Short mmCIF file of C-alpha atoms in Angstrom, two decimals:
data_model
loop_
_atom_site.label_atom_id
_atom_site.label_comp_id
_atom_site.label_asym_id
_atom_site.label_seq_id
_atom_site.Cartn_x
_atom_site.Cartn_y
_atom_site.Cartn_z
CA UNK A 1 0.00 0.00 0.00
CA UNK A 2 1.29 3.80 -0.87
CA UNK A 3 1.00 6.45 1.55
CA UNK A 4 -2.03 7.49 2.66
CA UNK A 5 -3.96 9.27 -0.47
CA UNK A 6 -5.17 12.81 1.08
CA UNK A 7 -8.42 13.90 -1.26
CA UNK A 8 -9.58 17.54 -1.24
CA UNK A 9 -13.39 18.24 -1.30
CA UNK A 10 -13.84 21.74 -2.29
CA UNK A 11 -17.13 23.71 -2.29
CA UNK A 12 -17.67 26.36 -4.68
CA UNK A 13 -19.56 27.24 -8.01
CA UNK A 14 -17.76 24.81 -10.14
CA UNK A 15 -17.12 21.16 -10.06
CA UNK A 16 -18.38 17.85 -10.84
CA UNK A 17 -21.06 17.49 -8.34
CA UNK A 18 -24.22 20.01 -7.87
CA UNK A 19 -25.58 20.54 -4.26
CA UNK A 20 -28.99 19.09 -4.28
CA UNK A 21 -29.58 19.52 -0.46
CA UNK A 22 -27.26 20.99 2.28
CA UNK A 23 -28.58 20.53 6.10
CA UNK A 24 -26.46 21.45 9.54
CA UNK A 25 -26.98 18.25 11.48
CA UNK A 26 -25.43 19.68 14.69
CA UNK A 27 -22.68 22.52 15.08
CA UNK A 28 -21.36 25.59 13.21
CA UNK A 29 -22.70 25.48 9.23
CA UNK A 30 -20.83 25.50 6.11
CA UNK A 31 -21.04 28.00 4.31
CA UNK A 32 -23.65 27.40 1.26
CA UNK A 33 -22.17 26.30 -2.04
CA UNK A 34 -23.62 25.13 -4.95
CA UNK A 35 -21.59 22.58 -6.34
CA UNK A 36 -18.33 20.29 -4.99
CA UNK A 37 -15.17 18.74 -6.65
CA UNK A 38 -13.38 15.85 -5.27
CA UNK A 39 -9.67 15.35 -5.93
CA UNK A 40 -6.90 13.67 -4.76
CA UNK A 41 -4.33 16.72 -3.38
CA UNK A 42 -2.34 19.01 -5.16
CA UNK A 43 -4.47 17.45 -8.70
CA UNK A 44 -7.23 20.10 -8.13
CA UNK A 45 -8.77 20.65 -11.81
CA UNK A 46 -7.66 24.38 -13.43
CA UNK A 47 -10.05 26.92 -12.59
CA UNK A 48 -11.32 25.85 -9.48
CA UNK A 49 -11.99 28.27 -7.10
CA UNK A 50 -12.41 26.91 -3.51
CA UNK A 51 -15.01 28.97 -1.17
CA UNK A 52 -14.18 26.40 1.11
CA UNK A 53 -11.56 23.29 0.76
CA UNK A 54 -11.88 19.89 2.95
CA UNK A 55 -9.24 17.20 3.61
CA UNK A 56 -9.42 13.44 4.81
CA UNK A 57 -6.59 10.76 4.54
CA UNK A 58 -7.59 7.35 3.28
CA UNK A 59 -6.04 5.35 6.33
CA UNK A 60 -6.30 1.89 8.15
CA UNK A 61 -9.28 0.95 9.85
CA UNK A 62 -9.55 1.41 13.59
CA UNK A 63 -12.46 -0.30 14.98
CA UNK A 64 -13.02 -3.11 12.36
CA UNK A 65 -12.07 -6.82 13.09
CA UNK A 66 -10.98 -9.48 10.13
CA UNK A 67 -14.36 -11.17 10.19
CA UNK A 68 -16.30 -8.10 10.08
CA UNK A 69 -13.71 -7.03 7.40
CA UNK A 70 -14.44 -10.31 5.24
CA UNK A 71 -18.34 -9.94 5.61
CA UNK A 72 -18.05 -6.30 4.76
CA UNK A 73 -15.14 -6.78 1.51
CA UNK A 74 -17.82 -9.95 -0.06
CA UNK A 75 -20.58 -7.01 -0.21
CA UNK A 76 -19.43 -3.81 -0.77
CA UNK A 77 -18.95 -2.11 -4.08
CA UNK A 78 -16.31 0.48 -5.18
CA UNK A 79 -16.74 4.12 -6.55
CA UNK A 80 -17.17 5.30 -9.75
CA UNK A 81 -20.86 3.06 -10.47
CA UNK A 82 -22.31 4.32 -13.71
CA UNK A 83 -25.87 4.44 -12.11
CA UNK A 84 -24.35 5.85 -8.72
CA UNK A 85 -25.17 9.23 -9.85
CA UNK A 86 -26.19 10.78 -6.30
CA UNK A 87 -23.59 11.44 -3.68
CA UNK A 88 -23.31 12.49 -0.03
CA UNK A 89 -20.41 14.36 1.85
CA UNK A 90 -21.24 14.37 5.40
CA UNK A 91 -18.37 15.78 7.58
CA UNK A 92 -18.32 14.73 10.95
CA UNK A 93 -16.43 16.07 14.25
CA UNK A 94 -16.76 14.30 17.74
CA UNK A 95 -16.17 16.02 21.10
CA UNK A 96 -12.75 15.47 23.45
CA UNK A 97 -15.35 12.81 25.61
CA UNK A 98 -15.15 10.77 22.49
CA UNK A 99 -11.21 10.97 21.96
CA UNK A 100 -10.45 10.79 25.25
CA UNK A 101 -11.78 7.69 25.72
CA UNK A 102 -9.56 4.40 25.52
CA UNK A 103 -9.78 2.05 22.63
CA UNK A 104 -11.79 -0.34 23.70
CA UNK A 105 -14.55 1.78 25.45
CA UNK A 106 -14.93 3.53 21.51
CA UNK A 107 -15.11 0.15 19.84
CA UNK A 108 -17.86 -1.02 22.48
CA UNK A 109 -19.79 2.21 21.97
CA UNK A 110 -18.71 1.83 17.82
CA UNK A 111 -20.42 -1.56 17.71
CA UNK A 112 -21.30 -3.24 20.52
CA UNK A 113 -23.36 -0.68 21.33
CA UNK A 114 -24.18 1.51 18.53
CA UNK A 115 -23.49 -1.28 15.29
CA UNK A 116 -21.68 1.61 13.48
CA UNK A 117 -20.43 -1.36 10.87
CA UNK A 118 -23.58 -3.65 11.32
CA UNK A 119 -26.37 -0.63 10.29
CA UNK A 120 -24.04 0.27 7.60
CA UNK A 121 -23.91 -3.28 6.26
CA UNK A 122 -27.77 -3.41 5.73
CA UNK A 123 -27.45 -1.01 2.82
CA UNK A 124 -24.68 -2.63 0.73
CA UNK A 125 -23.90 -3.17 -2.18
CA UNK A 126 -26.16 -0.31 -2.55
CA UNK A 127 -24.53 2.69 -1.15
CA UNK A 128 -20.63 2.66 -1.72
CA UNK A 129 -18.70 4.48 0.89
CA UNK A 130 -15.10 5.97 1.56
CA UNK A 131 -13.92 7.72 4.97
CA UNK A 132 -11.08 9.63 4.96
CA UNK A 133 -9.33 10.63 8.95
CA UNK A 134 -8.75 14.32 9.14
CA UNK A 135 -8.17 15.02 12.82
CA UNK A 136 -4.57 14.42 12.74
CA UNK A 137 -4.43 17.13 9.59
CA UNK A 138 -5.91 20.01 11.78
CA UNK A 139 -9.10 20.26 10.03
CA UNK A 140 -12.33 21.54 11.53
CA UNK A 141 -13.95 18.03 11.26
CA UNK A 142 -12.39 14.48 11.94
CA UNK A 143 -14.04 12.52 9.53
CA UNK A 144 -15.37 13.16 5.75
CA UNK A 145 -17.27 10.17 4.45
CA UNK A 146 -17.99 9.99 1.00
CA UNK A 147 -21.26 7.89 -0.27
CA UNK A 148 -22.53 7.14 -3.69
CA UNK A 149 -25.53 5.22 -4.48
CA UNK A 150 -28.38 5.23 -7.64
CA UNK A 151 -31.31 7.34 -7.11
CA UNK A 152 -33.57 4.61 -6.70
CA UNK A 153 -31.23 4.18 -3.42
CA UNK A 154 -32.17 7.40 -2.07
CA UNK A 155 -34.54 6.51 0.80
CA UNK A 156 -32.87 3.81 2.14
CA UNK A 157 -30.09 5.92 2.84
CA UNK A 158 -31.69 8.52 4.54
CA UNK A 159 -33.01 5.57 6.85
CA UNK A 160 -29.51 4.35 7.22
CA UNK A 161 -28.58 8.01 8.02
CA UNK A 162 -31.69 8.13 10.50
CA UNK A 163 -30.41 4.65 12.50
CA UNK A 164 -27.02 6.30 12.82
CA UNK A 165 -27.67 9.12 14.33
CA UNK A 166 -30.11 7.83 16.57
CA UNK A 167 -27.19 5.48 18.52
CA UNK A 168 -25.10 6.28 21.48
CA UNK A 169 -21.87 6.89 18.89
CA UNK A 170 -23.69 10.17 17.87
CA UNK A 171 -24.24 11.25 21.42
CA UNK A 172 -20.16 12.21 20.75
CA UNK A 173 -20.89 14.09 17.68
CA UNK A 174 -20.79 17.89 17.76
CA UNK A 175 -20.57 19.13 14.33
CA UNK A 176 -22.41 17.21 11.40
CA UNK A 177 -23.26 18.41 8.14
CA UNK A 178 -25.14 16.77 5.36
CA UNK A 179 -24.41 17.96 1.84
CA UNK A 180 -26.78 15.61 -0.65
CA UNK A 181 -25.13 15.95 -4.41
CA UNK A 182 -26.28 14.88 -7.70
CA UNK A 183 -24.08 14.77 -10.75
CA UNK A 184 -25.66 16.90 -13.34
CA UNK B 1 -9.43 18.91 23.57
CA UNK B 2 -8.25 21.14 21.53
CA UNK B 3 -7.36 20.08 17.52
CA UNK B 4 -4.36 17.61 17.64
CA UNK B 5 -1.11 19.44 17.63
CA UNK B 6 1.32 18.81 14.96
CA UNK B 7 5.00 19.13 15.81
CA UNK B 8 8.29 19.34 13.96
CA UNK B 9 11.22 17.58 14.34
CA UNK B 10 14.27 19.50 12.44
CA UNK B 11 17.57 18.16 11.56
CA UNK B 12 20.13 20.53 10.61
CA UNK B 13 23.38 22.55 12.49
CA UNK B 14 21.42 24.05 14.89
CA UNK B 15 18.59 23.59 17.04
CA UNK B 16 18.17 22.51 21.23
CA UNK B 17 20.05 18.50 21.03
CA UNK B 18 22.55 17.65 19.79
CA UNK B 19 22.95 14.57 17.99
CA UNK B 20 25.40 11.96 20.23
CA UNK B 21 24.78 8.71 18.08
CA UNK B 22 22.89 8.40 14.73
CA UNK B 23 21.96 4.67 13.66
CA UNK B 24 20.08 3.43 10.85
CA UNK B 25 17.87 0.25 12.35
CA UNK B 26 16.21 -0.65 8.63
CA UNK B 27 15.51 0.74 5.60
CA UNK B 28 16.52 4.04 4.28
CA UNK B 29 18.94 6.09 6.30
CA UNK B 30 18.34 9.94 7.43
CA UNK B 31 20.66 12.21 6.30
CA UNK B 32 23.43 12.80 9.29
CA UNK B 33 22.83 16.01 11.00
CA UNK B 34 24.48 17.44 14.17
CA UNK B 35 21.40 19.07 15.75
CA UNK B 36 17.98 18.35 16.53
CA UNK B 37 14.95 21.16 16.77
CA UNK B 38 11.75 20.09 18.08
CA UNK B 39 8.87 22.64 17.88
CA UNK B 40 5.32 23.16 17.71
CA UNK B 41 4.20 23.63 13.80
CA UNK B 42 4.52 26.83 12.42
CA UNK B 43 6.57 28.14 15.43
CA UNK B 44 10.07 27.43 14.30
CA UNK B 45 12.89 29.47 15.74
CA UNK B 46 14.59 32.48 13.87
CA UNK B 47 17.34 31.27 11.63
CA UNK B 48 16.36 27.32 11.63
CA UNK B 49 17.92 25.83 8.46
CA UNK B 50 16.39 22.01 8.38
CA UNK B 51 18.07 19.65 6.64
CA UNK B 52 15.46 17.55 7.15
CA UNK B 53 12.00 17.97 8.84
CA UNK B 54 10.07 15.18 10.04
CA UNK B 55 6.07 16.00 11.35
CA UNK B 56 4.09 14.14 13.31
CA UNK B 57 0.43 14.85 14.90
CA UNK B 58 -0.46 14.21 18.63
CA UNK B 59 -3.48 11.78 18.54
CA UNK B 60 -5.64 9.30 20.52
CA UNK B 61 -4.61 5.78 21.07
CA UNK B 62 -5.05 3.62 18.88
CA UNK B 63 -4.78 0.17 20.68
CA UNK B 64 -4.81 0.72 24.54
CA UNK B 65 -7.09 -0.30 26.66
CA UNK B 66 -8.62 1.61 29.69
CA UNK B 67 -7.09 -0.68 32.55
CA UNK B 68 -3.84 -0.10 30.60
CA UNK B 69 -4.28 3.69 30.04
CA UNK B 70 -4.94 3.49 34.09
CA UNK B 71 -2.05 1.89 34.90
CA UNK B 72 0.20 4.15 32.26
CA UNK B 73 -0.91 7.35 33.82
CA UNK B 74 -0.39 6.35 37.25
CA UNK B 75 3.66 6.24 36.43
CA UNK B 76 4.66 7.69 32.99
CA UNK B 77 6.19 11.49 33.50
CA UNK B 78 5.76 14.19 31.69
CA UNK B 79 8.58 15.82 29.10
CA UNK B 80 10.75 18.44 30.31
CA UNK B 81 11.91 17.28 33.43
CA UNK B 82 15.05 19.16 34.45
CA UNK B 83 16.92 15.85 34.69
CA UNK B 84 16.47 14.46 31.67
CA UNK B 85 19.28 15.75 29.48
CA UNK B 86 18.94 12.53 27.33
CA UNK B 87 16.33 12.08 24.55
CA UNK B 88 16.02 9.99 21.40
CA UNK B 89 13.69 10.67 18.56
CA UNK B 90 12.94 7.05 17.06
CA UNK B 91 11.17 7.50 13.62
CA UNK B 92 9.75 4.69 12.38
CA UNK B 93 7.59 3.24 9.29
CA UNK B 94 5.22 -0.27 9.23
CA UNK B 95 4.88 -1.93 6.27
CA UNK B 96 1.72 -2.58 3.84
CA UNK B 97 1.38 -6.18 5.70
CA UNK B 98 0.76 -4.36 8.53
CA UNK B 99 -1.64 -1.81 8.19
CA UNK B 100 -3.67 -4.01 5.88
CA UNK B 101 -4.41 -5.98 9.17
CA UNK B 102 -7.89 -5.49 10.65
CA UNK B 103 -8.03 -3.91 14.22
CA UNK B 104 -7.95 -7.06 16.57
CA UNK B 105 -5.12 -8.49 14.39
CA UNK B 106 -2.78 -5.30 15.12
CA UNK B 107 -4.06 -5.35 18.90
CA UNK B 108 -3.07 -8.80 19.41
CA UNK B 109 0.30 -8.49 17.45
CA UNK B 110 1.00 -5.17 19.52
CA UNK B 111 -0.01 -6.39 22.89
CA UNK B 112 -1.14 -10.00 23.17
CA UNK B 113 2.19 -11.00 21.37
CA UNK B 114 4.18 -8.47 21.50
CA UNK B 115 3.38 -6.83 24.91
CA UNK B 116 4.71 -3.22 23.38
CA UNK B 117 2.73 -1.52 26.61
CA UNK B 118 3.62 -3.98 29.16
CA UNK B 119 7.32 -3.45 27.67
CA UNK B 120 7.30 0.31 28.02
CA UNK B 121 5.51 0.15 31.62
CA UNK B 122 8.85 -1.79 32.87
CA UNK B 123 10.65 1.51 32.24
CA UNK B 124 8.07 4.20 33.68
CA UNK B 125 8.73 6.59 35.54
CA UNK B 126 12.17 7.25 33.96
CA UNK B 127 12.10 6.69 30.30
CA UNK B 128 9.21 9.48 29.08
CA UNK B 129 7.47 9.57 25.73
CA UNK B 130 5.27 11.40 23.18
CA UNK B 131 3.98 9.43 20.05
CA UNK B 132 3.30 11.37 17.07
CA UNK B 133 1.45 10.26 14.45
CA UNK B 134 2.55 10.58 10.93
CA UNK B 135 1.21 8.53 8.53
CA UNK B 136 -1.60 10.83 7.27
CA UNK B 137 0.54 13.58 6.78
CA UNK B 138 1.98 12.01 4.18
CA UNK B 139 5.28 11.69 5.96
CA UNK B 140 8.53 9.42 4.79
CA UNK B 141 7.31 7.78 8.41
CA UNK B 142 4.35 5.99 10.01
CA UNK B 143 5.31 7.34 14.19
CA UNK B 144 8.16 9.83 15.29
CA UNK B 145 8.44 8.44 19.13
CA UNK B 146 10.30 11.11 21.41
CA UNK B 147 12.09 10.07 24.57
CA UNK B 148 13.55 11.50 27.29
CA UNK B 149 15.64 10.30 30.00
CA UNK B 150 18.41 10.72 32.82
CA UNK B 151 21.59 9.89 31.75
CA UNK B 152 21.40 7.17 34.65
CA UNK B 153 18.36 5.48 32.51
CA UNK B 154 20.35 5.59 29.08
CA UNK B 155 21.49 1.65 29.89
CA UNK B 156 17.46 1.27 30.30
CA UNK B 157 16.47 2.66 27.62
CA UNK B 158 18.74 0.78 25.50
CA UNK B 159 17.82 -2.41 27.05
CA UNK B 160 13.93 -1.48 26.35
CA UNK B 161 14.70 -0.75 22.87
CA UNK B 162 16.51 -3.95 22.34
CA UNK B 163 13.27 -5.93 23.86
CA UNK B 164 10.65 -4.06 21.92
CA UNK B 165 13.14 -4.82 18.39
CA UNK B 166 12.93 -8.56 19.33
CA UNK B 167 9.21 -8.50 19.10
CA UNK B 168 6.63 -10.24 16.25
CA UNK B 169 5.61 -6.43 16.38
CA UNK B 170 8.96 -5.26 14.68
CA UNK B 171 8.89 -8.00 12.11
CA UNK B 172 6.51 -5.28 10.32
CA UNK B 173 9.00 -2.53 10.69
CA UNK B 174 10.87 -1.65 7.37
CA UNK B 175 12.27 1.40 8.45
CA UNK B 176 13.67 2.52 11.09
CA UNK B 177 16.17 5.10 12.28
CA UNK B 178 17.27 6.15 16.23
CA UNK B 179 18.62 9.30 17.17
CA UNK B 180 20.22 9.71 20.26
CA UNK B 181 20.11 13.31 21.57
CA UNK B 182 21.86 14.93 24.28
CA UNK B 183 20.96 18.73 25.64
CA UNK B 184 23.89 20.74 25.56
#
């Protein structure tokens, strides 16, 4: 494996994806934009001009074990799906509680408690994720997670959203946003 | 908790240690340098000319437990103690094998087998540390791990180094460098 790959997420009036929905789940806004580019860093298309730029890491997992792994790698699909034309950038930041906790009190409140990776295994192949780590880049969030799915997917991730949010894991959150894209 | 700080390690011909012993471990070597600067991100001393700059963020754990983070607290010191004139910066990079491990595989490689924190304990309160973490920086390493020490614990600290090297943990290692560092 290289490096970690950082990707950029930059709001602004250009770029491949147009904002179809923005909502402040919990914390300070971003600001409105109206569409969003995804790059890997320093390969940001000419002309784009960022009103506000987000980075993440692709890194190792921290919570998942090899058998949730395995279940997880037989039924989840990759990027880039010709019919996965709607998208969803939801940056997430969790309170000093949640990082000052030890790792196995997170992991038990990850899944044990909350099924963080169970919930999200309900909706695959369906809706195609990527998280990239950006708390040790001194970003304002800690996590960007990238989903794409097919329209026709819509609703059943808003449910999967829904489940999240209601578990003890999102106690910990205090900044969320939702940005719901469409590529137009 | 505030953001995690990033920090700077600088080699070069000036800076606060000074550089007794340089040894490559594995892999690539660092350029020699006489002097080591270490310093908060973005506040680097007047007239620093790096040769080299290594970064690394301050993070959460990543595999201890509570009972452990219990018992670590009630003996590790903190850095800057007036008697420790030694320090070492250890930079050090895991392989692909490694980090494509799932989260209980690392834990019981790093502890189970390898007992890295039951290793380090048997040198508390005299050998302190700070881990920084690297890897999603983008850095040529995965951890910078700073130590410092009396010059009565260098035998110690040798000796712990020498255990932890010895370890089913370090057969992942593929580079390595240690940089022993007095203040003077």
């Amino acid at each position: 494996m290289p490096q970690p790959i950082v990707f950029s997420f930059v709001g602004g009036n250009t770029g491949r994806w147009r904002v179809e929905n923005a909502s402040t789940i919990v914390g300070e806004p971003l600001k409105l934009v109206s569409r969003v580019d995804v790059h890997e860093q320093g390969k940001a298309p000419a002309g784009l001009v960022p009103v506000w730029e987000l980075k993440g890491a692709i890194s190792n997992t921290r919570y998942t074990k090899r058998a949730e792994l395995v279940q997880l790698s037989a039924r989840q699909e990759t990027l880039g799906r010709q019919q996965a034309t709607c998208a969803a950038l939801i940056p997430i930041r969790k309170n000093s509680a949640w990082w000052d906790l030890a790792q196995d009190e997170r992991r038990a409140i990850f899944e044990e408690a909350s099924r963080h990776i169970s919930i999200g295994m309900d909706y695959l192949p369906g809706v195609a994720r990527r998280l990239h780590h950006s708390r040790e880049l001194g970003e304002p969030f800690d996590f960007l997670t990238w989903f794409e799915f097919a329209p026709s997917d819509a609703s059943a991730f808003a449910e999967m959203l829904h489940r999240l949010r209601a578990t003890a894991e999102w106690e910990y959150v205090d900044r969320e946003t939702e940005l719901l894209l469409r590529m137009d």
